[in-house]
Amino acid sequence: MKILHIDKASWDKGVLKSGETYRLTGPVKDKDTHAFKNLNDGELPDMGYVETKMSPKALLFPRSEVMLTYSTNPHDGNCNIMKEASKAYPPRAVIGIRPFDAKAIQLVKLNFDTEEYKDPYWLKAYEACTFVGLAINQPSITDFSTSCNTGPFDETGLDVLVVDTGHGFLAKILSTKGQAWADAAGFNIEAGADAASKITAMKKEAEANIVSKISVDKIAGKTVLELFDAGHWEDTAFGCINCGTCTFACPTCWCFDIQDETYGTQGVRIKNWDSCMTGLFTMHGSGHNPREYPYQRTRQRFMHKLKYFMDKYQEGIMCVGCGRCIKQCPANIDIREICNTMNQ
Amino acid sequence: MINYTENIRKISGDLLKSGKVDVVIGYKKGTLPGINEPFLARTPEDAQKLVWDSQCRLNLANYLTNRKENVGIVAKGCDSRNIATHIIEHRVTREQVTVIGVPCTGMTDKNKLRELAGGEITALTEKDGIITVTSRHGEKTVEKQDLLQSNCANCLHRNPVINDIPCADPVPEINTARNDAEIKAIEAMSPADKWAFFEDLLSTCTRCYACKNACPLCYCPTCFVDESRPQWVGKGDDPIDVRTYHTLRAFHCAGRCTDCGACEAACPMNIKVRLLTGKMEKSCFERYGWEAGLNTEVRPALDTFTLHDPEEFIK
Ligand code: SF4
Ligand code: SF4
Ligand code: SF4
Ligand code: SF4
C-alpha cells in the first residue's frame, strides 16, 4: 500500500483543494464538543479534535430523514401516491473519522444492505462517501475497541488512514476511492521507506495504551434464554432511566421509526432515529407492550449488542468499543460491566 | 464525606437487617471518575457497597416512583423535596418511605470538572471539601465550592425536609434568597432576542429525553411526547417539535420543580434546561410565595387555588 507524507501546511491546502471535487465533511467545534458537519467553503476539519459526542452515523442515517413525499389533495394528479424525495448524492469526503466509527459503519451496513432489503437512502449516501480516517494516538480510558475487532489504527472501513506523527501526516492509501481523493487533493509525495514501520510502531503504542478490555467468549457459548432469563437484569438495569442517550450517541445503534407528517395537503414520510430504551418502541396497536418494564428495555439493548447480533451475523458484537455510551450515560450504566456480568 | 458513606452503610444495613425496609435506594461507586451509579441494596451485605460523595447528581426520588415495598432512600435536600412531592402526588405513601437524610454540601458540575482537568479525567479524589482531578496534563486541586453545579451554589434547602434518619448533623444553609440573575437577564431581552436565545439554547438537542427521564416529576405513564393515539408532537428533529417538547415539559413541572439539577446533569449535550423550569419556579415564588416540596401537606401551586390568588395577569 502506498503511504504519502503530507506536511501540515500542505495538508490544509490539499484538503481545501479536494473540496473542489468533493463535498467535505469533518469534525468541527460545536459549542462544548465537536461534531461532524459539512464544511463551509474554506473551512478545515479540526484534526486535533479528541472526540465527537454524536457519532458520525448521522451522515448516512440522519436523525430525521425525509424518504417520501405525498399530496392528499384530490386535485393533484399524484394524490395519495408516495414519491421518492429528490436528493443529490455528490461525492463526499469524510475527513477525520475515527477508525472505530468507520468500522461501525460496516456493522450498520449489515442491516441496511442485505440480500433481502436494501435501504436506498443509506446506501446511496454510503456509496458517495470516501472515508479518510484519523488514527487515534491517545485512546480514552473508556476505549475498548481492541476487544471489539477494531482498534485505534483499524483500516477496515477506511479508504485512507491518516496518522498524525506530530511533524506532519502519513496517509496510507487503502482503496481506489482513497487514491482518487488523494489525487484530487494533490497529495503525491511518497513517504520514506520507514513510514510503514513508523505507523506500525505508533499503532502498537496506541493499542498498548488501551486500558479497557471486555470479553464475550462465554456469552458466545450460552443460549439466548440462559442470558435473557438470568436473574441479574432488574438489578443491573436499576440505575438506567431509559433515556435514549446511549442509543443516540452509539455509532452502531440503527433503530428507526417511520412517521408521516402532513402540513395541509402536503406531507412527508420521515425516517427518525428510534431507541429500544423507550416504552413506545415496542408498544403494540392493542396497547400490549412486551417490554412493559424499564429493565426489559435495558436488557434488550445489551442482549442485542452482545448476543443477538453476534449469533445472527457471526461478525462479532454490535459494538466497536468507542465508549460514548459509558461517558454520556447519566446513570453510569457501563456496557463493560454488563458484559462482564453476562460473560460470567 | 467518608463518615457520610460509613453512616449510610450502617443505617441502611440496620434498616435491612431489622426488616423495617425491604430495599434501600442509594448510590454505589461509579466505574468512571466523577460519577456514581444509582443502586438498589436488597441485603445488609449490599448496603456495604453504598457510597456518598459530590458525584451523586441524579435525584434518587426518581427511583421511588410506584415502588410497592417499604423503601429506605438516601436523600439530599432536593431529593427529599421530590420525595415530599411524590407523597403529595400519591406516587408513594409516607409510611412506606424511610428517608436516610444527607445534609448536602452540593454536587460538582460535570462540565466544570472536565474544564478543570483540561481533558479526560483519569482519576478524581475528594477530601474535606477539596477535589483533585487527574488527567494526562497532570493534577489539579480546587475547593469543591468552586466546582458546584449552579443549582447547588444557589440552593436554599441543603438539609433534607423529610429526614427520618439523618446520616450527619445539619449543614448551615448558604443562601437566604433565590438567585434569579440568569432568568432576569432573559426576561429583559426583546422578544426577538429571546427567540434567538432559545433557538440557540435548544439547537443541539437530540431529543434523547435524558432530561425528562432523569426528572422525578416526569413520571406520567405516557408522556405527551409519546402519545400515539393520536400523536401530539412530531418525533423528528424539527425545531418546532423540539421547542414544543421543552416548553410543555417546563409547564408540566411548574410549581413542582425543586431545582435539583438532575435534568441538566443528565443532558449529554449540556443544554441548560433549568432556564425554562427556573422561570416557572420564579413565577410561582413571586405569585404565591411557593417553593415545591417543603412539606407533605400542601398541594403544589398549580394544583390548588385560594380566593386570594393574584389574578391580574388573567386577561
Ligand atoms: S443506559 Fe444510560 S444512557 Fe442508556 S438509556 Fe439507560 S440511563 Fe440512558
Ligand atoms: S455500545 Fe457504547 S461503546 Fe459500543 S459502539 Fe455503542 S456507544 Fe460505543
Ligand atoms: S437531555 Fe438534552 S439533548 Fe436530551 S432531550 Fe433533554 S435537552 Fe435534549
Ligand atoms: S425539572 Fe430538572 S431541576 Fe426540576 S425537579 Fe425535574 S430534574 Fe430537578
XYZ file of C-alpha atoms and ligand atoms in Angstrom:
691
model
C 0.000 0.000 0.000
C 1.178 3.444 -0.829
C 1.963 5.789 2.054
C 2.116 9.510 1.435
C 3.826 12.136 3.508
C 1.949 15.402 3.928
C 3.316 18.288 5.923
C 0.761 20.274 7.895
C 0.661 23.321 5.630
C 0.205 21.210 2.506
C -2.490 19.256 4.311
C -4.654 22.348 4.745
C -4.148 23.417 1.148
C -4.763 19.929 -0.234
C -7.898 19.335 1.802
C -9.366 22.607 0.592
C -8.388 21.729 -2.963
C -10.166 18.380 -2.667
C -13.225 20.438 -1.811
C -13.430 21.352 -5.496
C -14.230 17.721 -6.280
C -15.838 16.552 -3.045
C -18.310 17.840 -0.565
C -16.174 17.894 2.591
C -17.351 16.707 5.962
C -15.309 16.680 9.115
C -15.094 17.329 12.827
C -15.593 20.960 13.794
C -16.036 22.667 17.127
C -19.708 22.810 18.100
C -20.451 24.524 21.401
C -18.580 22.475 24.023
C -17.892 19.462 21.837
C -17.019 18.556 18.276
C -19.481 17.392 15.672
C -19.234 16.025 12.138
C -20.538 18.702 9.826
C -20.406 19.640 6.196
C -17.569 22.113 5.928
C -18.188 25.558 4.564
C -16.010 26.978 1.801
C -12.550 27.498 3.231
C -13.375 25.674 6.471
C -10.973 22.948 7.615
C -11.673 19.852 9.658
C -10.167 20.118 13.145
C -7.579 17.348 13.004
C -6.649 17.999 16.615
C -10.103 17.019 17.855
C -10.396 14.424 20.557
C -13.920 13.109 20.165
C -17.391 13.865 18.905
C -20.277 13.321 21.281
C -22.517 12.150 18.495
C -21.016 9.519 16.242
C -20.799 10.220 12.526
C -23.529 7.656 11.816
C -25.884 10.552 11.121
C -24.018 11.297 7.887
C -25.631 8.208 6.392
C -28.518 7.774 8.789
C -29.728 11.240 9.775
C -31.646 11.908 12.996
C -34.649 12.669 10.771
C -34.665 11.992 7.036
C -37.412 12.630 4.521
C -37.801 9.486 2.422
C -41.031 10.079 0.538
C -43.339 12.969 -0.188
C -47.042 12.933 -0.896
C -50.076 15.048 -1.536
C -53.546 14.394 -0.175
C -55.124 16.974 -2.454
C -57.641 15.214 -4.735
C -56.908 17.779 -7.453
C -53.273 16.714 -7.627
C -52.580 14.109 -10.281
C -50.431 12.208 -7.801
C -52.898 12.364 -4.937
C -52.041 9.799 -2.251
C -49.099 8.455 -4.230
C -45.761 8.343 -2.449
C -42.856 9.851 -4.359
C -39.208 9.355 -3.513
C -37.826 12.584 -2.093
C -35.388 14.075 -4.561
C -31.901 14.175 -3.173
C -28.438 14.602 -4.571
C -25.539 12.406 -3.545
C -22.420 14.187 -4.773
C -19.097 12.580 -3.853
C -18.302 13.328 -0.249
C -15.039 13.018 1.638
C -15.487 12.313 5.334
C -12.263 13.572 6.807
C -11.028 12.725 10.271
C -13.459 9.904 11.002
C -12.122 7.630 13.739
C -11.301 4.044 12.777
C -13.855 2.603 15.202
C -16.561 4.837 13.781
C -15.730 3.700 10.271
C -15.830 0.102 11.459
C -19.253 0.849 12.986
C -20.495 1.890 9.564
C -19.550 -1.570 8.295
C -21.618 -3.110 11.098
C -24.584 -0.866 10.339
C -24.239 -1.875 6.692
C -25.034 -5.456 7.672
C -28.512 -4.196 8.496
C -29.134 -1.657 5.747
C -27.626 -3.679 2.914
C -28.899 -7.261 2.951
C -29.869 -9.698 0.215
C -33.493 -9.145 1.061
C -33.620 -5.466 1.909
C -31.576 -2.550 0.755
C -32.090 0.857 2.268
C -31.627 3.077 -0.790
C -31.106 6.257 1.228
C -28.395 4.814 3.412
C -26.711 3.020 0.530
C -26.608 5.968 -1.834
C -25.159 8.144 0.905
C -22.658 5.424 1.754
C -21.514 4.886 -1.794
C -20.947 8.605 -2.255
C -18.506 8.654 0.660
C -14.753 8.371 0.763
C -13.641 7.764 4.332
C -10.414 9.487 5.245
C -9.792 8.232 8.763
C -7.670 9.683 11.517
C -5.830 7.202 13.730
C -6.166 7.588 17.489
C -2.795 8.122 19.115
C -4.092 8.508 22.663
C -7.074 6.263 23.366
C -9.549 7.326 26.024
C -9.872 5.360 29.264
C -13.275 4.191 28.034
C -11.960 2.965 24.673
C -12.150 -0.819 24.485
C -12.090 -1.007 20.710
C -9.358 -3.634 20.588
C -11.787 -6.023 22.292
C -14.318 -5.365 19.518
C -12.475 -6.431 16.356
C -11.291 -2.930 15.676
C -8.825 -0.508 17.224
C -7.202 2.912 17.131
C -5.465 2.243 13.791
C -8.020 -0.160 12.272
C -8.196 0.189 8.498
C -11.353 -1.861 7.952
C -13.882 0.754 6.912
C -11.457 3.325 5.578
C -10.249 4.475 2.179
C -7.330 6.389 3.648
C -5.798 6.128 7.102
C -4.185 9.365 8.199
C -1.705 9.254 11.051
C -0.649 12.412 12.835
C 3.040 11.965 13.600
C 3.341 15.321 15.302
C 5.506 16.740 12.492
C 3.066 16.024 9.727
C 0.705 13.394 8.432
C 1.300 9.986 6.981
C -1.578 8.946 4.752
C -1.927 5.292 3.925
C -3.997 4.814 0.784
C -6.282 1.822 1.242
C -8.549 1.821 -1.834
C -9.012 3.298 -5.262
C -11.534 5.713 -3.748
C -8.831 6.803 -1.351
C -6.354 7.260 -4.181
C -8.876 9.357 -6.088
C -9.310 11.664 -3.113
C -5.530 11.992 -2.654
C -5.234 12.858 -6.354
C -7.954 15.488 -6.037
C -6.097 16.957 -3.063
C -2.818 16.876 -4.958
C -1.152 14.698 -2.324
C 1.514 12.754 -4.142
C 4.741 12.818 -2.152
C 5.541 9.272 -1.133
C 6.822 8.878 2.385
C 10.239 7.395 3.079
C 10.868 3.688 3.380
C 10.497 3.801 7.157
C 6.892 5.102 7.032
C 5.251 1.667 7.296
C 7.303 0.713 10.329
C 6.618 4.131 11.872
C 2.857 3.521 11.542
C 3.214 0.008 12.953
C 5.133 1.330 15.934
C 2.602 4.071 16.610
C -0.220 1.566 16.275
C 1.432 -0.739 18.786
C 1.884 2.084 21.214
C -1.716 3.276 20.880
C -3.044 -0.242 21.349
C -0.839 -0.726 24.372
C -2.391 2.423 25.861
C -5.842 0.892 25.811
C -6.640 0.103 29.416
C -10.191 -1.158 28.924
C -10.933 -4.716 27.837
C -14.025 -6.862 27.569
C -14.511 -10.483 26.729
C -17.536 -12.231 25.215
C -16.226 -15.789 24.941
C -18.675 -17.241 27.455
C -21.591 -15.216 26.089
C -20.998 -16.888 22.744
C -21.333 -20.306 24.360
C -24.501 -19.564 26.326
C -28.015 -19.827 24.934
C -30.136 -16.759 24.391
C -32.586 -17.867 27.071
C -29.871 -18.505 29.622
C -28.712 -14.925 29.223
C -32.196 -13.466 28.879
C -33.605 -15.189 31.957
C -30.540 -14.584 34.130
C -31.615 -13.227 37.489
C -29.479 -10.099 37.461
C -31.272 -7.869 34.975
C -33.527 -5.972 37.335
C -30.551 -5.073 39.499
C -28.155 -4.497 36.617
C -30.631 -2.129 34.999
C -31.727 -0.448 38.229
C -29.962 2.860 37.641
C -30.949 3.104 33.976
C -33.502 5.839 33.418
C -34.317 4.596 29.913
C -33.368 7.789 28.196
C -32.097 7.226 24.703
C -28.758 8.891 25.263
C -26.676 5.756 24.744
C -28.578 4.658 21.658
C -28.429 8.080 20.038
C -24.728 8.517 20.720
C -23.858 4.984 19.615
C -22.348 4.580 16.165
C -23.842 1.101 15.768
C -27.407 1.650 17.030
C -29.533 1.634 13.910
C -33.166 1.504 15.009
C -35.598 3.847 13.351
C -39.229 4.809 13.348
C -41.223 5.895 10.333
C -43.590 8.808 10.651
C -45.871 10.704 8.301
C -46.126 14.425 8.817
C -48.753 16.297 6.847
C -48.952 20.047 6.537
C -52.292 20.931 4.950
C -52.479 18.613 1.946
C -48.727 18.135 1.556
C -46.858 15.545 3.532
C -43.588 13.784 4.057
C -42.702 10.313 5.265
C -39.730 10.586 7.600
C -37.289 8.073 8.995
C -36.375 9.113 12.568
C -33.913 7.592 14.991
C -35.688 5.441 17.498
C -34.470 3.838 20.681
C -35.163 0.467 22.259
C -34.935 2.230 25.603
C -38.370 3.813 25.216
C -41.660 2.141 26.032
C -43.260 3.304 22.813
C -40.663 1.386 20.815
C -42.449 -1.929 21.357
C -45.964 -0.709 22.118
C -48.441 -2.781 20.119
C -51.534 -1.329 18.478
C -53.568 -3.308 21.002
C -51.939 -1.428 23.860
C -49.990 -4.501 24.956
C -46.301 -3.888 25.485
C -43.995 -6.904 25.517
C -41.321 -4.734 27.136
C -43.549 -3.233 29.747
C -40.901 -2.727 32.417
C -37.902 -0.443 32.060
C -35.393 -3.189 32.864
C -36.666 -5.223 29.913
C -35.691 -2.383 27.603
C -32.249 -2.093 29.109
C -31.831 -5.843 28.766
C -32.818 -5.598 25.104
C -30.072 -3.106 24.331
C -27.341 -5.270 25.776
C -28.749 -8.563 24.534
C -28.936 -7.129 21.028
C -25.410 -5.764 21.085
C -23.690 -8.628 22.818
C -25.716 -11.709 21.872
C -28.423 -11.498 19.179
C -26.211 -9.621 16.748
C -23.306 -11.955 17.344
C -25.479 -15.043 16.739
C -27.247 -13.613 13.725
C -24.369 -12.182 11.705
C -21.344 -14.056 13.035
C -19.386 -10.796 12.807
C -18.593 -10.255 16.465
C -20.584 -7.954 18.689
C -22.609 -4.893 17.721
C -20.240 -2.552 19.500
C -16.961 -1.038 18.442
C -15.868 -0.041 21.936
C -15.940 3.695 21.311
C -17.015 4.371 24.895
C -19.569 7.066 24.069
C -22.388 5.355 25.941
C -20.189 4.956 29.003
C -19.197 8.605 29.053
C -22.610 10.013 28.322
C -24.846 7.785 30.416
C -26.222 9.948 33.223
C -26.634 6.878 35.427
C -23.208 5.347 34.839
C -24.573 2.216 33.180
C -21.372 0.771 31.804
C -21.500 -1.716 28.945
C -18.171 -3.170 30.082
C -19.625 -4.096 33.469
C -22.769 -5.522 31.930
C -20.707 -7.514 29.510
C -18.704 -8.907 32.435
C -21.887 -9.881 34.235
C -23.233 -11.610 31.138
C -19.920 -13.292 30.471
C -19.583 -14.938 33.882
C -17.834 12.507 53.094
C -16.163 9.375 54.411
C -18.317 9.485 57.513
C -21.402 10.077 55.347
C -20.650 6.861 53.492
C -19.943 4.932 56.671
C -23.095 6.173 58.327
C -25.238 5.495 55.267
C -23.907 1.932 55.168
C -24.547 1.393 58.844
C -28.052 2.906 58.834
C -29.021 1.056 55.654
C -27.590 -2.237 56.886
C -29.543 -1.912 60.135
C -32.765 -0.991 58.334
C -32.459 -4.000 56.043
C -31.469 -6.324 58.884
C -34.386 -5.267 61.072
C -36.817 -5.695 58.202
C -38.009 -2.101 58.558
C -37.340 -1.685 54.839
C -37.132 -4.211 52.035
C -34.690 -2.254 49.904
C -32.514 0.834 50.138
C -32.072 3.164 47.186
C -28.675 4.823 47.162
C -25.513 5.097 45.112
C -22.646 2.732 44.533
C -19.212 3.739 43.359
C -19.130 4.507 39.659
C -16.954 2.919 37.013
C -15.620 6.300 35.896
C -14.077 9.080 37.969
C -16.693 11.766 38.609
C -19.902 9.749 38.523
C -21.676 7.189 40.710
C -24.367 4.696 39.836
C -27.823 4.576 41.422
C -28.052 1.302 43.270
C -30.688 -0.846 44.948
C -29.431 -2.558 48.079
C -31.505 -5.607 48.970
C -29.392 -7.123 51.753
C -27.236 -5.828 54.598
C -24.244 -7.020 52.551
C -25.376 -4.942 49.574
C -25.618 -1.961 51.917
C -21.842 -2.093 52.329
C -21.499 -1.031 48.688
C -23.342 2.248 49.238
C -21.315 5.432 48.869
C -21.800 9.170 49.080
C -19.732 11.992 47.654
C -20.172 15.040 45.448
C -20.735 12.994 42.311
C -24.292 11.898 43.115
C -26.028 14.227 40.669
C -29.160 12.300 39.858
C -32.237 12.648 42.035
C -32.967 9.343 43.750
C -36.640 10.235 44.267
C -36.894 9.357 40.575
C -36.288 5.706 41.505
C -39.031 5.698 44.110
C -41.931 6.168 41.738
C -44.577 3.464 42.046
C -42.478 1.163 44.224
C -44.635 -1.086 46.317
C -42.258 -2.270 49.065
C -41.003 -0.435 52.104
C -38.129 1.620 50.840
C -35.183 3.222 52.516
C -33.848 6.048 50.386
C -30.711 8.116 50.659
C -31.768 11.699 50.016
C -30.058 15.051 49.822
C -32.088 18.245 50.320
C -33.635 18.413 46.857
C -34.262 14.650 46.669
C -36.193 14.910 49.929
C -38.349 17.687 48.472
C -39.149 15.492 45.498
C -39.994 12.669 47.901
C -42.421 15.081 49.587
C -43.864 15.917 46.169
C -44.156 12.199 45.395
C -46.081 11.702 48.624
C -48.455 14.598 47.870
C -48.961 13.243 44.369
C -49.576 9.707 45.663
C -46.590 8.092 43.966
C -45.625 6.558 47.318
C -47.005 6.750 50.822
C -45.288 8.440 53.717
C -45.386 5.215 55.738
C -43.625 3.289 53.012
C -40.586 5.512 52.930
C -37.705 5.841 55.355
C -35.532 8.771 54.395
C -31.847 8.492 55.213
C -31.151 12.204 55.076
C -27.936 13.640 53.676
C -27.134 17.203 54.715
C -25.851 18.262 51.328
C -22.877 20.428 50.530
C -23.550 20.346 46.819
C -22.715 18.337 43.742
C -19.883 19.139 41.372
C -20.711 20.350 37.895
C -19.555 17.673 35.442
C -18.507 20.334 32.940
C -16.529 22.339 35.454
C -14.682 19.159 36.383
C -13.841 18.492 32.765
C -12.738 22.052 32.148
C -10.591 21.968 35.260
C -8.904 18.763 34.146
C -8.317 20.232 30.694
C -9.097 16.864 29.154
C -10.284 13.447 30.052
C -10.421 12.866 33.801
C -8.479 9.734 34.682
C -8.849 9.973 38.452
C -10.743 12.059 40.983
C -10.432 12.273 44.725
C -12.371 14.273 47.255
C -11.422 15.045 50.818
C -12.607 17.697 53.264
C -14.095 19.918 50.617
C -11.071 19.685 48.324
C -11.256 17.992 44.955
C -8.311 16.721 42.970
C -8.705 15.699 39.352
C -6.060 13.957 37.325
C -5.744 13.962 33.563
C -2.971 13.430 31.040
C -1.977 17.011 31.727
C -1.351 16.401 35.395
C -3.162 17.017 38.627
C -5.373 19.950 39.643
C -6.665 20.642 43.126
C -9.545 23.001 43.785
C -12.036 23.742 46.533
C -15.249 21.916 45.866
C -17.150 25.161 46.396
C -15.733 26.476 43.119
C -16.951 23.458 41.192
C -20.580 23.351 42.287
C -23.471 22.985 39.889
C -25.276 26.320 39.639
C -28.416 24.958 41.319
C -26.252 23.771 44.225
C -24.443 27.095 44.533
C -27.868 28.794 44.680
C -29.519 26.138 46.854
C -31.887 27.268 49.591
C -32.551 23.908 51.234
C -29.432 21.839 51.633
C -30.826 19.902 54.577
C -33.483 17.310 53.863
C -37.035 18.407 54.686
C -38.031 14.826 55.431
C -35.280 13.260 57.432
C -36.177 10.047 59.246
C -32.619 9.009 59.990
C -30.063 11.743 59.360
C -26.690 10.423 58.296
C -24.989 13.528 59.752
C -25.685 16.780 61.566
C -27.347 19.543 59.548
C -25.098 21.792 57.464
C -25.502 25.581 57.541
C -27.605 26.963 54.693
C -25.600 29.161 52.330
C -28.336 31.280 50.758
C -31.334 33.154 52.058
C -32.961 34.281 48.809
C -33.452 32.991 45.275
C -30.790 33.938 42.776
C -32.725 34.750 39.624
C -29.987 36.654 37.805
C -29.914 34.319 34.799
C -33.690 34.276 34.416
C -33.932 38.032 34.826
C -31.360 38.514 32.089
C -33.603 36.551 29.728
C -36.731 38.381 30.861
C -35.024 41.647 29.989
C -34.454 40.594 26.377
C -36.581 41.803 23.493
C -38.934 39.160 22.037
C -36.627 38.743 19.036
C -33.588 38.279 21.248
C -35.468 35.828 23.431
C -36.462 33.839 20.383
C -32.880 33.749 19.182
C -31.670 32.848 22.661
C -33.950 29.848 23.000
C -33.360 28.794 19.432
C -29.639 28.643 20.180
C -30.182 27.057 23.598
C -32.063 24.127 22.090
C -30.196 23.879 18.805
C -28.148 20.833 19.776
C -30.966 18.936 21.478
C -31.259 15.417 20.069
C -34.462 14.655 21.973
C -32.824 11.777 23.736
C -35.080 12.676 26.670
C -32.440 12.179 29.336
C -33.705 15.428 30.893
C -37.236 14.229 31.416
C -36.248 10.689 32.309
C -33.870 11.950 34.981
C -36.629 14.111 36.452
C -38.631 12.707 39.338
C -41.589 14.843 38.241
C -41.763 13.202 34.815
C -43.476 10.002 35.855
C -46.538 10.087 33.597
C -47.224 6.556 32.329
C -47.290 8.026 28.825
C -45.506 11.320 28.333
C -47.264 13.661 25.904
C -44.320 13.264 23.538
C -45.026 9.532 23.387
C -48.773 9.874 22.832
C -49.538 7.984 19.651
C -53.314 7.561 19.637
C -53.455 10.198 18.226
C -49.973 11.658 18.163
C -49.499 15.077 19.734
C -45.996 16.100 18.744
C -43.770 15.269 15.793
C -40.955 12.899 16.666
C -38.160 14.171 14.467
C -35.674 16.972 14.800
C -37.936 19.748 13.546
C -37.168 22.756 15.778
C -40.899 23.350 16.299
C -41.260 19.909 17.840
C -38.111 20.331 19.915
C -39.382 23.636 21.295
C -42.825 22.179 21.893
C -41.313 19.385 23.930
C -39.242 21.683 26.106
C -41.913 24.318 26.640
C -44.629 21.849 27.522
C -42.382 19.876 29.806
C -41.443 23.034 31.685
C -45.117 23.894 32.175
C -45.841 20.378 33.416
C -43.151 20.881 36.045
C -44.352 24.326 37.109
C -44.778 24.568 40.853
C -43.284 21.106 41.301
C -39.644 21.566 40.312
C -37.175 21.562 43.198
C -34.286 22.767 41.054
C -32.394 19.577 41.847
C -30.441 19.901 38.616
C -30.766 16.247 37.613
C -32.123 17.219 34.204
C -29.106 19.341 33.359
C -26.650 16.885 34.843
C -28.189 14.168 32.675
C -28.210 16.095 29.410
C -25.398 14.781 27.227
C -25.440 17.970 25.174
C -25.165 20.245 28.218
C -28.320 22.155 27.451
C -29.400 24.416 30.289
C -32.969 23.215 30.509
C -33.290 24.673 34.015
C -33.606 28.096 32.429
C -37.126 27.037 31.444
C -38.173 25.394 34.706
C -36.425 28.186 36.622
C -38.748 30.766 35.072
C -41.742 28.687 36.233
C -40.400 28.447 39.764
C -39.577 32.130 39.868
C -43.177 32.943 38.904
C -44.574 30.525 41.489
C -42.443 32.124 44.145
C -43.297 35.678 43.159
C -47.017 34.992 42.776
C -47.680 32.586 45.589
C -44.577 32.528 47.750
C -44.414 28.877 46.728
C -41.423 26.573 46.824
C -42.014 22.962 45.871
C -41.740 20.043 48.244
C -41.200 21.758 51.563
C -43.832 19.642 53.271
C -46.149 16.730 52.593
C -49.411 18.584 53.243
C -49.785 21.482 50.808
C -50.519 20.705 47.178
C -48.323 22.347 44.506
C -49.082 25.861 43.306
C -50.841 24.974 40.076
C -52.679 22.082 41.658
C -54.773 24.169 44.029
C -56.183 27.670 44.435
C -57.354 30.116 47.027
C -59.733 33.020 46.640
C -56.821 35.372 47.287
C -54.670 34.161 44.434
C -53.373 37.072 42.340
C -55.198 37.137 39.026
C -54.416 40.443 37.394
C -52.500 38.570 34.699
C -55.671 36.795 33.548
C -56.881 38.892 30.643
S -28.028 3.077 29.836
Fe -27.756 5.204 30.490
S -27.829 6.405 28.592
Fe -28.705 4.397 28.158
S -30.927 4.632 28.497
Fe -30.043 3.886 30.418
S -29.629 5.748 31.603
Fe -29.913 6.410 29.466
S -22.390 0.297 22.657
Fe -21.302 2.051 23.546
S -19.120 1.550 23.336
Fe -20.265 0.192 21.980
S -20.247 1.233 20.000
Fe -22.154 1.828 21.049
S -21.657 3.747 22.118
Fe -19.706 2.774 21.529
S -31.300 15.618 27.713
Fe -30.528 17.332 26.497
S -30.339 16.541 24.386
Fe -31.626 15.086 25.547
S -33.736 15.786 25.158
Fe -33.070 16.805 27.058
S -32.222 18.792 26.408
Fe -32.371 17.484 24.574
S -37.118 19.826 36.114
Fe -34.917 19.386 36.496
S -34.406 20.575 38.321
Fe -36.669 20.444 38.252
S -37.183 18.636 39.513
Fe -37.004 17.944 37.369
S -34.861 17.224 37.176
Fe -34.982 18.500 39.049
